[in-house]
């Protein structure tokens, strides 16, 4: 099994919102796994060296929660995601491995975090 890192905001207006970073396993059908994690069709946020950030392509239309990009992703998210002076993403976002031809999971959680740190 391979893994990806998932960034997702959970909560409500009443309780407040918290950004969670989790490690998620990817099944044999990578595309189906990615789509399940983002809640719909995948859309690349950014192509990176050996990795990519993916989100739901319909996230804005689905009224998903928008969230400020945390420091660990700031350098990876393109400037056109800047709203009012801060970078913002919407809905769940996953950090996946990318060999230039195909998206895939990382070998393990350590490799995923190592790749993320190496791109910052």
Short mmCIF file of N, CA and C in Angstrom, two decimals:
data_model
loop_
_atom_site.label_atom_id
_atom_site.label_comp_id
_atom_site.label_asym_id
_atom_site.label_seq_id
_atom_site.Cartn_x
_atom_site.Cartn_y
_atom_site.Cartn_z
N UNK A 1 0.83 -1.19 0.00
CA UNK A 1 0.00 0.00 0.00
C UNK A 1 0.87 1.25 0.00
N UNK A 2 0.36 2.27 -0.62
CA UNK A 2 1.05 3.56 -0.61
C UNK A 2 0.17 4.57 0.11
N UNK A 3 0.76 5.74 0.40
CA UNK A 3 0.03 6.74 1.18
C UNK A 3 0.18 8.13 0.57
N UNK A 4 -0.76 9.00 0.91
CA UNK A 4 -0.72 10.42 0.56
C UNK A 4 -0.99 11.22 1.84
N UNK A 5 -0.65 12.50 1.79
CA UNK A 5 -0.99 13.39 2.90
C UNK A 5 -2.24 14.15 2.53
N UNK A 6 -3.19 14.23 3.45
CA UNK A 6 -4.45 14.92 3.21
C UNK A 6 -4.56 16.10 4.17
N UNK A 7 -4.93 17.24 3.61
CA UNK A 7 -5.18 18.46 4.39
C UNK A 7 -6.67 18.76 4.26
N UNK A 8 -7.34 18.85 5.41
CA UNK A 8 -8.79 19.06 5.38
C UNK A 8 -9.25 19.83 6.61
N UNK A 9 -10.13 20.79 6.38
CA UNK A 9 -10.71 21.57 7.47
C UNK A 9 -11.97 20.85 7.96
N UNK A 10 -12.10 20.75 9.28
CA UNK A 10 -13.30 20.15 9.88
C UNK A 10 -13.82 21.11 10.94
N UNK A 11 -15.12 21.10 11.12
CA UNK A 11 -15.75 21.93 12.13
C UNK A 11 -17.01 22.57 11.62
N UNK A 12 -17.45 23.60 12.32
CA UNK A 12 -18.66 24.33 11.94
C UNK A 12 -18.52 25.78 12.39
N UNK A 13 -19.41 26.65 11.89
CA UNK A 13 -19.35 28.04 12.35
C UNK A 13 -19.53 28.16 13.87
N UNK A 14 -20.31 27.25 14.43
CA UNK A 14 -20.57 27.29 15.87
C UNK A 14 -19.37 26.86 16.70
N UNK A 15 -18.68 25.82 16.25
CA UNK A 15 -17.57 25.26 17.03
C UNK A 15 -16.21 25.78 16.59
N UNK A 16 -16.15 26.35 15.40
CA UNK A 16 -14.87 26.79 14.84
C UNK A 16 -14.32 25.72 13.91
N UNK A 17 -13.30 26.08 13.19
CA UNK A 17 -12.70 25.18 12.20
C UNK A 17 -11.26 24.88 12.55
N UNK A 18 -10.83 23.66 12.26
CA UNK A 18 -9.46 23.23 12.50
C UNK A 18 -8.96 22.52 11.24
N UNK A 19 -7.73 22.84 10.82
CA UNK A 19 -7.12 22.16 9.68
C UNK A 19 -6.40 20.91 10.17
N UNK A 20 -6.77 19.77 9.61
CA UNK A 20 -6.15 18.50 9.96
C UNK A 20 -5.25 18.03 8.83
N UNK A 21 -4.11 17.48 9.18
CA UNK A 21 -3.21 16.83 8.23
C UNK A 21 -3.16 15.36 8.62
N UNK A 22 -3.60 14.49 7.70
CA UNK A 22 -3.63 13.06 7.98
C UNK A 22 -2.89 12.29 6.89
N UNK A 23 -2.50 11.09 7.22
CA UNK A 23 -1.90 10.18 6.24
C UNK A 23 -2.97 9.19 5.84
N UNK A 24 -3.20 9.08 4.53
CA UNK A 24 -4.27 8.22 4.04
C UNK A 24 -3.71 7.14 3.11
N UNK A 25 -4.20 5.92 3.25
CA UNK A 25 -3.76 4.82 2.38
C UNK A 25 -4.46 4.90 1.02
N UNK A 26 -3.74 4.50 0.00
CA UNK A 26 -4.25 4.49 -1.37
C UNK A 26 -4.45 3.03 -1.78
N UNK A 27 -5.62 2.73 -2.33
CA UNK A 27 -5.92 1.38 -2.79
C UNK A 27 -5.34 1.10 -4.17
N UNK A 28 -5.67 -0.05 -4.70
CA UNK A 28 -5.18 -0.46 -6.02
C UNK A 28 -5.62 0.50 -7.11
N UNK A 29 -6.85 0.96 -7.04
CA UNK A 29 -7.36 1.93 -8.01
C UNK A 29 -7.02 3.33 -7.50
N UNK A 30 -5.87 3.83 -7.92
CA UNK A 30 -5.38 5.11 -7.42
C UNK A 30 -6.36 6.25 -7.69
N UNK A 31 -6.87 6.31 -8.91
CA UNK A 31 -7.78 7.40 -9.26
C UNK A 31 -9.01 7.40 -8.36
N UNK A 32 -9.61 6.24 -8.16
CA UNK A 32 -10.78 6.15 -7.29
C UNK A 32 -10.43 6.56 -5.86
N UNK A 33 -9.26 6.17 -5.39
CA UNK A 33 -8.81 6.55 -4.04
C UNK A 33 -8.65 8.06 -3.94
N UNK A 34 -8.00 8.67 -4.93
CA UNK A 34 -7.80 10.12 -4.92
C UNK A 34 -9.13 10.86 -4.95
N UNK A 35 -10.04 10.40 -5.81
CA UNK A 35 -11.35 11.05 -5.92
C UNK A 35 -12.14 10.92 -4.63
N UNK A 36 -12.05 9.79 -3.98
CA UNK A 36 -12.74 9.61 -2.71
C UNK A 36 -12.18 10.57 -1.65
N UNK A 37 -10.87 10.73 -1.63
CA UNK A 37 -10.24 11.60 -0.64
C UNK A 37 -10.58 13.07 -0.82
N UNK A 38 -10.74 13.53 -2.07
CA UNK A 38 -11.08 14.94 -2.30
C UNK A 38 -12.59 15.14 -2.47
N UNK A 39 -13.35 14.06 -2.54
CA UNK A 39 -14.80 14.17 -2.63
C UNK A 39 -15.32 14.46 -4.03
N UNK A 40 -14.58 14.08 -5.06
CA UNK A 40 -15.03 14.30 -6.43
C UNK A 40 -13.87 14.19 -7.40
N UNK A 41 -14.06 14.75 -8.59
CA UNK A 41 -13.02 14.70 -9.61
C UNK A 41 -11.80 15.50 -9.17
N UNK A 42 -10.60 14.98 -9.49
CA UNK A 42 -9.38 15.65 -9.05
C UNK A 42 -8.98 16.76 -10.01
N UNK A 43 -8.41 17.80 -9.43
CA UNK A 43 -7.89 18.96 -10.17
C UNK A 43 -6.52 19.29 -9.57
N UNK A 44 -5.46 19.33 -10.38
CA UNK A 44 -4.16 19.71 -9.84
C UNK A 44 -4.16 21.17 -9.38
N UNK A 45 -3.66 21.40 -8.20
CA UNK A 45 -3.44 22.75 -7.68
C UNK A 45 -2.07 23.20 -8.12
N UNK A 46 -1.09 22.28 -8.01
CA UNK A 46 0.28 22.59 -8.37
C UNK A 46 1.03 21.31 -8.74
N UNK A 47 1.81 21.40 -9.80
CA UNK A 47 2.75 20.34 -10.15
C UNK A 47 4.09 20.73 -9.54
N UNK A 48 4.67 19.82 -8.78
CA UNK A 48 5.92 20.08 -8.08
C UNK A 48 6.97 19.07 -8.52
N UNK A 49 8.18 19.22 -8.08
CA UNK A 49 9.23 18.27 -8.43
C UNK A 49 8.99 16.95 -7.69
N UNK A 50 8.50 15.94 -8.41
CA UNK A 50 8.25 14.64 -7.82
C UNK A 50 6.96 14.52 -7.03
N UNK A 51 6.13 15.56 -7.07
CA UNK A 51 4.89 15.54 -6.29
C UNK A 51 3.87 16.49 -6.92
N UNK A 52 2.66 16.47 -6.38
CA UNK A 52 1.61 17.39 -6.81
C UNK A 52 0.61 17.57 -5.68
N UNK A 53 -0.08 18.70 -5.71
CA UNK A 53 -1.21 18.95 -4.82
C UNK A 53 -2.47 18.82 -5.64
N UNK A 54 -3.43 18.05 -5.16
CA UNK A 54 -4.69 17.83 -5.87
C UNK A 54 -5.86 18.25 -4.99
N UNK A 55 -6.91 18.79 -5.63
CA UNK A 55 -8.13 19.14 -4.92
C UNK A 55 -9.33 18.73 -5.75
N UNK A 56 -10.52 18.91 -5.23
CA UNK A 56 -11.76 18.63 -5.95
C UNK A 56 -12.00 19.76 -6.94
N UNK A 57 -12.18 19.41 -8.22
CA UNK A 57 -12.36 20.45 -9.24
C UNK A 57 -13.66 21.23 -9.08
N UNK A 58 -14.60 20.72 -8.34
CA UNK A 58 -15.88 21.39 -8.13
C UNK A 58 -16.01 21.97 -6.71
N UNK A 59 -14.90 22.07 -6.00
CA UNK A 59 -14.92 22.47 -4.59
C UNK A 59 -15.65 23.81 -4.38
N UNK A 60 -15.39 24.78 -5.23
CA UNK A 60 -16.06 26.08 -5.07
C UNK A 60 -17.56 25.98 -5.27
N UNK A 61 -17.98 25.17 -6.21
CA UNK A 61 -19.41 25.01 -6.50
C UNK A 61 -20.14 24.17 -5.46
N UNK A 62 -19.39 23.47 -4.63
CA UNK A 62 -20.00 22.59 -3.63
C UNK A 62 -20.09 23.25 -2.26
N UNK A 63 -19.78 24.54 -2.18
CA UNK A 63 -19.81 25.28 -0.91
C UNK A 63 -18.94 24.63 0.16
N UNK A 64 -17.79 24.09 -0.25
CA UNK A 64 -16.86 23.54 0.73
C UNK A 64 -16.12 24.68 1.42
N UNK A 65 -15.60 24.41 2.59
CA UNK A 65 -14.95 25.43 3.40
C UNK A 65 -13.62 25.86 2.76
N UNK A 66 -13.44 27.17 2.64
CA UNK A 66 -12.16 27.73 2.19
C UNK A 66 -11.27 27.88 3.41
N UNK A 67 -9.98 27.65 3.21
CA UNK A 67 -9.04 27.73 4.33
C UNK A 67 -7.72 28.34 3.91
N UNK A 68 -7.12 29.04 4.87
CA UNK A 68 -5.83 29.68 4.64
C UNK A 68 -4.76 28.62 4.54
N UNK A 69 -3.91 28.74 3.54
CA UNK A 69 -2.84 27.78 3.33
C UNK A 69 -1.83 27.88 4.49
N UNK A 70 -1.52 26.75 5.14
CA UNK A 70 -0.56 26.79 6.25
C UNK A 70 0.86 27.01 5.75
N UNK A 71 1.73 27.40 6.65
CA UNK A 71 3.12 27.70 6.30
C UNK A 71 3.79 26.57 5.54
N UNK A 72 3.51 25.31 5.93
CA UNK A 72 4.21 24.19 5.28
C UNK A 72 3.81 24.00 3.82
N UNK A 73 2.70 24.61 3.38
CA UNK A 73 2.28 24.53 1.98
C UNK A 73 2.44 25.85 1.23
N UNK A 74 2.72 26.93 1.95
CA UNK A 74 2.75 28.28 1.37
C UNK A 74 3.58 28.37 0.09
N UNK A 75 4.79 27.86 0.11
CA UNK A 75 5.68 27.96 -1.05
C UNK A 75 5.24 27.06 -2.21
N UNK A 76 4.38 26.10 -1.94
CA UNK A 76 3.97 25.14 -2.96
C UNK A 76 2.72 25.56 -3.73
N UNK A 77 1.92 26.43 -3.14
CA UNK A 77 0.65 26.85 -3.74
C UNK A 77 0.89 28.08 -4.62
N UNK A 78 0.46 28.02 -5.88
CA UNK A 78 0.69 29.14 -6.80
C UNK A 78 0.04 30.45 -6.33
N UNK A 79 0.60 31.56 -6.77
CA UNK A 79 0.12 32.88 -6.36
C UNK A 79 -1.31 33.17 -6.79
N UNK A 80 -1.80 32.52 -7.85
CA UNK A 80 -3.18 32.81 -8.27
C UNK A 80 -4.23 32.28 -7.29
N UNK A 81 -3.80 31.61 -6.22
CA UNK A 81 -4.71 31.21 -5.14
C UNK A 81 -4.74 32.25 -4.03
N UNK A 82 -4.16 33.42 -4.30
CA UNK A 82 -4.10 34.50 -3.32
C UNK A 82 -5.42 35.27 -3.31
N UNK A 83 -6.01 35.39 -2.14
CA UNK A 83 -7.26 36.13 -1.95
C UNK A 83 -7.06 37.09 -0.79
N UNK A 84 -7.14 38.36 -1.05
CA UNK A 84 -6.99 39.35 0.02
C UNK A 84 -5.65 39.30 0.72
N UNK A 85 -4.62 38.94 -0.01
CA UNK A 85 -3.27 38.93 0.57
C UNK A 85 -2.82 37.62 1.18
N UNK A 86 -3.69 36.59 1.18
CA UNK A 86 -3.30 35.27 1.70
C UNK A 86 -3.70 34.20 0.69
N UNK A 87 -2.93 33.11 0.66
CA UNK A 87 -3.27 31.99 -0.23
C UNK A 87 -4.36 31.16 0.44
N UNK A 88 -5.34 30.79 -0.37
CA UNK A 88 -6.52 30.08 0.12
C UNK A 88 -6.80 28.87 -0.77
N UNK A 89 -7.15 27.75 -0.14
CA UNK A 89 -7.62 26.56 -0.86
C UNK A 89 -9.02 26.23 -0.37
N UNK A 90 -9.72 25.37 -1.11
CA UNK A 90 -11.10 25.03 -0.77
C UNK A 90 -11.25 23.51 -0.75
N UNK A 91 -11.87 23.01 0.31
CA UNK A 91 -12.11 21.58 0.41
C UNK A 91 -10.85 20.80 0.72
N UNK A 92 -10.96 19.47 0.74
CA UNK A 92 -9.80 18.62 1.01
C UNK A 92 -8.76 18.74 -0.11
N UNK A 93 -7.50 18.72 0.27
CA UNK A 93 -6.38 18.75 -0.67
C UNK A 93 -5.45 17.60 -0.31
N UNK A 94 -4.95 16.90 -1.33
CA UNK A 94 -4.02 15.80 -1.07
C UNK A 94 -2.67 16.08 -1.73
N UNK A 95 -1.62 15.65 -1.06
CA UNK A 95 -0.25 15.75 -1.53
C UNK A 95 0.16 14.36 -2.00
N UNK A 96 0.40 14.22 -3.31
CA UNK A 96 0.67 12.92 -3.92
C UNK A 96 2.03 12.93 -4.59
N UNK A 97 2.56 11.74 -4.85
CA UNK A 97 3.78 11.60 -5.63
C UNK A 97 3.42 11.75 -7.11
N UNK A 98 4.37 12.23 -7.91
CA UNK A 98 4.15 12.43 -9.35
C UNK A 98 5.45 12.14 -10.08
N UNK A 99 5.43 11.16 -10.98
CA UNK A 99 6.64 10.82 -11.74
C UNK A 99 6.69 11.52 -13.09
N UNK A 100 5.81 12.49 -13.31
CA UNK A 100 5.76 13.20 -14.57
C UNK A 100 4.76 12.61 -15.54
N UNK A 101 4.30 11.41 -15.28
CA UNK A 101 3.31 10.75 -16.13
C UNK A 101 2.08 10.31 -15.36
N UNK A 102 2.25 10.06 -14.06
CA UNK A 102 1.16 9.48 -13.29
C UNK A 102 1.25 9.95 -11.84
N UNK A 103 0.09 10.18 -11.24
CA UNK A 103 0.03 10.46 -9.81
C UNK A 103 0.00 9.13 -9.07
N UNK A 104 0.59 9.10 -7.88
CA UNK A 104 0.61 7.88 -7.09
C UNK A 104 0.83 8.24 -5.63
N UNK A 105 0.74 7.25 -4.78
CA UNK A 105 1.03 7.47 -3.38
C UNK A 105 2.52 7.35 -3.12
N UNK A 106 2.93 7.79 -1.94
CA UNK A 106 4.31 7.63 -1.50
C UNK A 106 4.47 6.26 -0.85
N UNK A 107 5.71 5.80 -0.76
CA UNK A 107 5.99 4.48 -0.18
C UNK A 107 5.48 4.37 1.26
N UNK A 108 5.66 5.45 2.03
CA UNK A 108 5.20 5.44 3.42
C UNK A 108 5.07 6.89 3.91
N UNK A 109 4.59 7.04 5.13
CA UNK A 109 4.37 8.38 5.70
C UNK A 109 5.67 9.17 5.80
N UNK A 110 6.77 8.51 6.15
CA UNK A 110 8.05 9.18 6.25
C UNK A 110 8.46 9.78 4.91
N UNK A 111 8.33 8.99 3.84
CA UNK A 111 8.70 9.48 2.49
C UNK A 111 7.81 10.64 2.07
N UNK A 112 6.53 10.59 2.40
CA UNK A 112 5.61 11.67 2.04
C UNK A 112 6.01 12.96 2.75
N UNK A 113 6.27 12.87 4.05
CA UNK A 113 6.67 14.06 4.81
C UNK A 113 8.05 14.56 4.39
N UNK A 114 8.94 13.65 4.08
CA UNK A 114 10.27 14.02 3.59
C UNK A 114 10.17 14.80 2.28
N UNK A 115 9.31 14.33 1.37
CA UNK A 115 9.10 15.03 0.10
C UNK A 115 8.50 16.41 0.33
N UNK A 116 7.55 16.51 1.24
CA UNK A 116 6.91 17.79 1.54
C UNK A 116 7.94 18.78 2.11
N UNK A 117 8.73 18.33 3.03
CA UNK A 117 9.75 19.20 3.64
C UNK A 117 10.79 19.61 2.60
N UNK A 118 11.15 18.69 1.72
CA UNK A 118 12.14 18.98 0.69
C UNK A 118 11.70 20.00 -0.33
N UNK A 119 10.39 20.21 -0.48
CA UNK A 119 9.86 21.17 -1.46
C UNK A 119 9.60 22.54 -0.85
N UNK A 120 9.68 22.66 0.45
CA UNK A 120 9.37 23.94 1.10
C UNK A 120 10.45 24.96 0.89
#
